[in-house]
Tab-separated table of C-alpha atoms in Angstrom:
chain	number	residue	atom	x	y	z
T	1	MET	CA	0.000	0.000	0.000
T	2	PHE	CA	1.293	3.440	-0.910
T	3	ASN	CA	2.128	5.297	2.297
T	4	HIS	CA	3.240	8.916	2.074
T	5	GLN	CA	4.591	8.854	5.616
T	6	ILE	CA	6.939	5.973	4.825
T	7	PHE	CA	8.226	7.899	1.818
T	8	SER	CA	8.776	10.916	4.060
T	9	ILE	CA	10.804	8.749	6.444
T	10	ARG	CA	12.792	6.956	3.757
T	11	GLU	CA	13.634	10.014	1.697
T	12	SER	CA	13.718	12.711	4.352
T	13	GLN	CA	17.216	13.852	3.315
T	14	HIS	CA	16.696	13.497	-0.442
T	15	ARG	CA	16.401	16.434	-2.792
T	16	ILE	CA	15.872	14.146	-5.805
T	17	HIS	CA	13.354	11.366	-5.236
T	18	ASN	CA	14.474	9.067	-8.012
T	19	PRO	CA	17.710	7.365	-9.135
T	20	ILE	CA	19.383	10.184	-11.052
T	21	THR	CA	22.081	12.450	-9.721
T	22	GLU	CA	22.119	16.238	-9.493
T	23	HIS	CA	24.724	16.285	-12.267
T	24	GLN	CA	22.508	14.188	-14.546
T	25	LEU	CA	19.575	16.473	-13.783
T	26	ALA	CA	21.625	19.567	-14.602
T	27	ASP	CA	22.978	18.060	-17.825
T	28	PHE	CA	19.478	17.017	-18.854
T	29	GLY	CA	18.144	20.550	-18.362
T	30	ALA	CA	21.015	21.974	-20.378
T	31	SER	CA	20.416	19.482	-23.199
T	32	LEU	CA	16.801	20.578	-23.610
T	33	GLY	CA	17.742	24.122	-24.612
T	34	LEU	CA	15.433	25.700	-22.053
T	35	THR	CA	14.770	29.381	-22.693
T	36	ALA	CA	14.337	32.162	-20.157
T	37	GLY	CA	10.699	32.665	-19.245
T	38	ALA	CA	9.566	29.200	-20.360
T	39	GLN	CA	6.763	27.879	-18.165
T	40	MET	CA	6.837	24.436	-16.576
T	41	LEU	CA	4.283	22.275	-14.774
T	42	ASP	CA	5.816	19.538	-12.607
T	43	LEU	CA	3.257	17.011	-11.362
T	44	ALA	CA	4.232	14.967	-8.290
T	45	CYS	CA	7.222	17.285	-7.997
T	46	GLY	CA	8.532	15.891	-4.694
T	47	SER	CA	11.052	18.268	-3.151
T	48	GLY	CA	11.058	20.453	-6.261
T	49	GLU	CA	14.713	20.047	-7.182
T	50	MET	CA	14.170	19.911	-10.939
T	51	LEU	CA	11.943	22.973	-11.055
T	52	ALA	CA	13.990	25.030	-8.593
T	53	THR	CA	17.414	24.330	-10.096
T	54	TRP	CA	16.224	24.816	-13.659
T	55	ALA	CA	14.664	28.126	-12.613
T	56	ARG	CA	18.053	29.149	-11.243
T	57	ASP	CA	20.101	27.851	-14.164
T	58	HIS	CA	17.783	28.629	-17.101
T	59	GLN	CA	15.447	31.336	-15.739
T	60	ILE	CA	12.321	29.293	-16.357
T	61	THR	CA	9.156	29.765	-14.311
T	62	GLY	CA	6.778	27.148	-13.075
T	63	LEU	CA	4.449	25.351	-10.711
T	64	GLY	CA	5.134	22.181	-8.754
T	65	VAL	CA	2.254	20.049	-7.454
T	66	ASP	CA	2.580	17.316	-4.849
T	67	ILE	CA	0.389	15.686	-2.224
T	68	ASN	CA	3.183	15.113	0.315
T	69	PRO	CA	3.424	18.093	2.693
T	70	ASP	CA	6.889	17.087	3.924
T	71	PHE	CA	8.333	17.120	0.427
T	72	LEU	CA	6.584	20.400	-0.366
T	73	ALA	CA	8.094	22.041	2.706
T	74	SER	CA	11.507	20.999	1.378
T	75	ALA	CA	10.632	22.340	-2.082
T	76	LYS	CA	9.644	25.734	-0.726
T	77	ALA	CA	12.791	25.915	1.395
T	78	ARG	CA	14.898	24.980	-1.619
T	79	ALA	CA	13.316	27.752	-3.693
T	80	VAL	CA	14.253	30.238	-0.964
T	81	GLU	CA	17.794	28.836	-0.792
T	82	LEU	CA	18.257	29.198	-4.555
T	83	GLY	CA	16.623	32.626	-4.735
T	84	VAL	CA	13.871	31.589	-7.148
T	85	THR	CA	10.723	32.261	-5.107
T	86	ASP	CA	9.634	34.866	-7.657
T	87	SER	CA	9.883	32.290	-10.444
T	88	VAL	CA	8.409	29.108	-8.994
T	89	ARG	CA	5.711	28.117	-6.588
T	90	PHE	CA	4.622	24.849	-5.037
T	91	VAL	CA	1.110	23.778	-4.091
T	92	GLU	CA	-0.190	20.861	-2.062
T	93	ASP	CA	-2.691	19.037	-4.234
T	94	ASP	CA	-3.370	15.659	-5.769
T	95	ALA	CA	-1.476	15.612	-9.056
T	96	ALA	CA	-3.883	13.014	-10.459
T	97	GLY	CA	-6.107	14.910	-12.874
T	98	TYR	CA	-4.286	18.210	-12.366
T	99	VAL	CA	-4.327	20.460	-15.446
T	100	ALA	CA	-2.629	23.862	-15.699
T	101	ASN	CA	-4.799	26.962	-15.916
T	102	GLU	CA	-2.879	27.988	-19.029
T	103	PRO	CA	-0.810	25.815	-21.403
T	104	VAL	CA	2.869	25.455	-20.493
T	105	ASP	CA	6.089	24.918	-22.425
T	106	ILE	CA	7.186	21.905	-20.356
T	107	ALA	CA	4.837	19.422	-18.664
T	108	ALA	CA	6.499	16.841	-16.440
T	109	CYS	CA	5.771	13.823	-14.307
T	110	VAL	CA	9.055	12.241	-13.278
T	111	GLY	CA	8.644	8.914	-11.514
T	112	ALA	CA	4.970	9.033	-10.529
T	113	THR	CA	2.945	7.712	-13.440
T	114	TRP	CA	0.452	6.251	-11.014
T	115	ILE	CA	-1.188	9.715	-11.120
T	116	GLY	CA	-2.530	8.792	-14.555
T	117	GLY	CA	-3.000	5.091	-13.923
T	118	GLY	CA	0.192	4.290	-15.834
T	119	VAL	CA	2.306	5.753	-18.609
T	120	THR	CA	-0.474	6.067	-21.183
T	121	GLY	CA	-2.838	7.859	-18.840
T	122	THR	CA	-0.104	10.149	-17.584
T	123	LEU	CA	0.859	11.135	-21.126
T	124	LYS	CA	-2.767	12.029	-21.801
T	125	LEU	CA	-2.915	14.044	-18.587
T	126	LEU	CA	0.280	15.978	-19.338
T	127	ALA	CA	-0.873	16.668	-22.896
T	128	GLN	CA	-3.828	18.641	-21.509
T	129	SER	CA	-1.414	21.219	-20.069
T	130	LEU	CA	1.090	21.413	-22.924
T	131	LYS	CA	1.425	24.109	-25.572
T	132	PRO	CA	1.724	23.004	-29.214
T	133	GLY	CA	5.395	22.262	-29.803
T	134	GLY	CA	6.078	21.928	-26.085
T	135	ILE	CA	8.139	19.243	-24.365
T	136	MET	CA	6.753	16.523	-22.145
T	137	LEU	CA	8.979	14.863	-19.527
T	138	ILE	CA	8.119	11.490	-18.096
T	139	GLY	CA	10.117	9.336	-15.702
T	140	GLU	CA	9.474	5.605	-15.642
T	141	PRO	CA	11.137	2.294	-14.702
T	142	TYR	CA	11.908	-0.332	-17.290
T	143	TRP	CA	13.460	-3.795	-17.286
T	144	ARG	CA	17.230	-3.786	-17.741
T	145	ALA	CA	16.906	-7.552	-17.691
T	146	VAL	CA	13.522	-9.269	-17.679
T	147	PRO	CA	13.087	-11.441	-14.551
T	148	ASP	CA	12.923	-15.076	-15.576
T	149	THR	CA	11.923	-16.611	-12.231
T	150	GLN	CA	9.164	-15.940	-9.705
T	151	GLU	CA	11.852	-15.349	-7.081
T	152	ALA	CA	13.399	-12.569	-9.147
T	153	LEU	CA	10.013	-11.035	-9.883
T	154	ALA	CA	9.064	-11.109	-6.204
T	155	GLY	CA	12.462	-9.688	-5.306
T	156	CYS	CA	11.724	-6.699	-7.535
T	157	GLY	CA	8.388	-6.220	-5.772
T	158	VAL	CA	6.456	-6.410	-9.029
T	159	PRO	CA	3.375	-8.633	-9.523
T	160	SER	CA	3.906	-9.297	-13.227
T	161	VAL	CA	6.639	-8.979	-15.853
T	162	SER	CA	4.093	-7.139	-17.994
T	163	ASP	CA	3.969	-4.263	-15.495
T	164	TYR	CA	7.049	-2.775	-17.189
T	165	LEU	CA	8.638	-2.791	-20.632
T	166	THR	CA	12.246	-3.076	-21.691
T	167	LEU	CA	13.941	0.173	-22.693
T	168	PRO	CA	13.494	-0.493	-26.438
T	169	GLY	CA	9.903	-1.483	-25.781
T	170	LEU	CA	9.229	1.671	-23.780
T	171	LEU	CA	10.715	3.911	-26.462
T	172	THR	CA	8.702	2.106	-29.122
T	173	SER	CA	5.539	2.585	-27.076
T	174	PHE	CA	6.066	6.351	-27.017
T	175	GLY	CA	6.211	6.359	-30.799
T	176	GLU	CA	3.076	4.222	-31.036
T	177	GLN	CA	1.274	6.838	-28.939
T	178	GLY	CA	2.286	9.643	-31.298
T	179	PHE	CA	5.422	11.052	-29.653
T	180	ASP	CA	8.990	11.567	-30.786
T	181	VAL	CA	11.631	10.817	-28.147
T	182	VAL	CA	13.958	13.821	-28.331
T	183	GLU	CA	16.219	13.278	-25.300
T	184	MET	CA	16.632	10.932	-22.348
T	185	ILE	CA	18.730	10.188	-19.301
T	186	THR	CA	18.927	6.805	-17.591
T	187	ALA	CA	19.960	5.615	-14.167
T	188	THR	CA	23.231	3.783	-13.609
T	189	GLU	CA	24.037	1.295	-10.867
T	190	THR	CA	25.911	4.102	-9.115
T	191	SER	CA	22.966	6.500	-9.310
T	192	TRP	CA	20.658	3.740	-8.060
T	193	ASP	CA	22.998	3.247	-5.091
T	194	THR	CA	23.090	6.995	-4.453
T	195	TYR	CA	19.303	7.020	-4.334
T	196	MET	CA	18.618	3.804	-2.419
T	197	THR	CA	21.322	3.381	0.185
T	198	PRO	CA	20.825	6.685	2.073
T	199	GLN	CA	17.243	5.587	2.664
T	200	TRP	CA	18.485	2.831	4.956
T	201	LEU	CA	20.330	5.270	7.185
T	202	ASN	CA	17.281	7.545	7.229
T	203	MET	CA	15.085	4.622	8.280
T	204	ARG	CA	17.522	3.398	10.928
T	205	ARG	CA	17.811	6.814	12.546
T	206	TRP	CA	14.039	7.242	12.467
T	207	ALA	CA	13.465	3.777	13.964
T	208	ASP	CA	15.913	4.492	16.791
T	209	ALA	CA	14.143	7.752	17.557
T	210	HIS	CA	10.568	6.375	17.316
T	211	PRO	CA	10.526	2.920	18.956
T	212	HIS	CA	6.805	3.067	19.786
T	213	HIS	CA	5.498	4.537	16.530
T	214	GLU	CA	2.884	2.521	14.625
T	215	LEU	CA	5.221	2.322	11.605
T	216	HIS	CA	8.232	1.123	13.624
T	217	ALA	CA	7.718	-2.583	12.856
T	218	GLU	CA	7.370	-1.913	9.122
T	219	ILE	CA	10.466	0.255	9.025
T	220	ARG	CA	12.420	-2.413	10.903
T	221	ARG	CA	11.156	-5.040	8.431
T	222	LEU	CA	12.377	-2.949	5.501
T	223	LEU	CA	15.762	-2.465	7.124
T	224	ALA	CA	16.115	-6.211	7.663
T	225	THR	CA	15.134	-7.274	4.154
T	226	GLU	CA	15.653	-4.487	1.654
T	227	PRO	CA	19.462	-4.178	1.363
T	228	SER	CA	19.983	-7.802	0.287
T	229	GLN	CA	16.827	-7.766	-1.855
T	230	TYR	CA	17.996	-4.620	-3.585
T	231	ALA	CA	21.464	-6.029	-4.248
T	232	ALA	CA	20.173	-9.361	-5.521
T	233	PHE	CA	17.266	-8.208	-7.634
T	234	MET	CA	16.355	-4.531	-7.994
T	235	ARG	CA	19.886	-3.391	-8.786
T	236	ARG	CA	20.202	-6.065	-11.458
T	237	TYR	CA	16.812	-5.970	-13.132
T	238	PHE	CA	15.484	-2.436	-12.816
T	239	GLY	CA	16.329	0.433	-15.120
T	240	TRP	CA	14.919	3.913	-14.811
T	241	GLY	CA	14.871	6.894	-17.121
T	242	VAL	CA	13.535	10.357	-17.807
T	243	PHE	CA	12.322	10.792	-21.373
T	244	ALA	CA	11.676	14.027	-23.249
T	245	LEU	CA	8.859	13.724	-25.763
T	246	MET	CA	7.299	15.951	-28.395
T	247	THR	CA	4.013	15.305	-30.177
T	248	ARG	CA	4.418	14.258	-33.787
């Protein structure tokens, strides 16, 4: 079951809530040729790192939407830290079904396609906020290697192999839905480690400080099982990428 509080515990020190590094994020923004004054909508924006740093580096403006108040507090603090509070704002709202009041130049959902019931639904949702000729950004897992046993599938925490595509399959699916893939970045084993392993320290420190909390047993279970499960399965089988798309 999706639990926002567990995410807040796990990723309390994260600025980027997915397996790409700040350098990858910066390089990706630079590769898109963002222009000053371009408007961006970032659905399920997390701690707002993409929107805030791109506002600083490329003078874009934008709105970030997320349902997690802990992440939004971090996003607002980050905007103050980077001096971009006049350029970006963050609102607490359910990103599912959220459409911008006016069309934007960049519409993004990086790593939260559940807001549209999957990739296809999220693409349709983002398209409702996008200007003609604009860029859509979507972040999504894919199979680096397709699990060939039930143990491997269970170790990845995925009910069915069909829940994700391979990278070629995912790129092909974008084309079948009427989009050109114009840029992408993908996670590496190192960037996966940079994302995942600090979560264990966050959870351990939280568990030590909250021994009687209702989530303590679940956090302890994750600490006991996740590191070896990650090393054996997730790190091997899971890929992850951010893909820039334009309508054909």
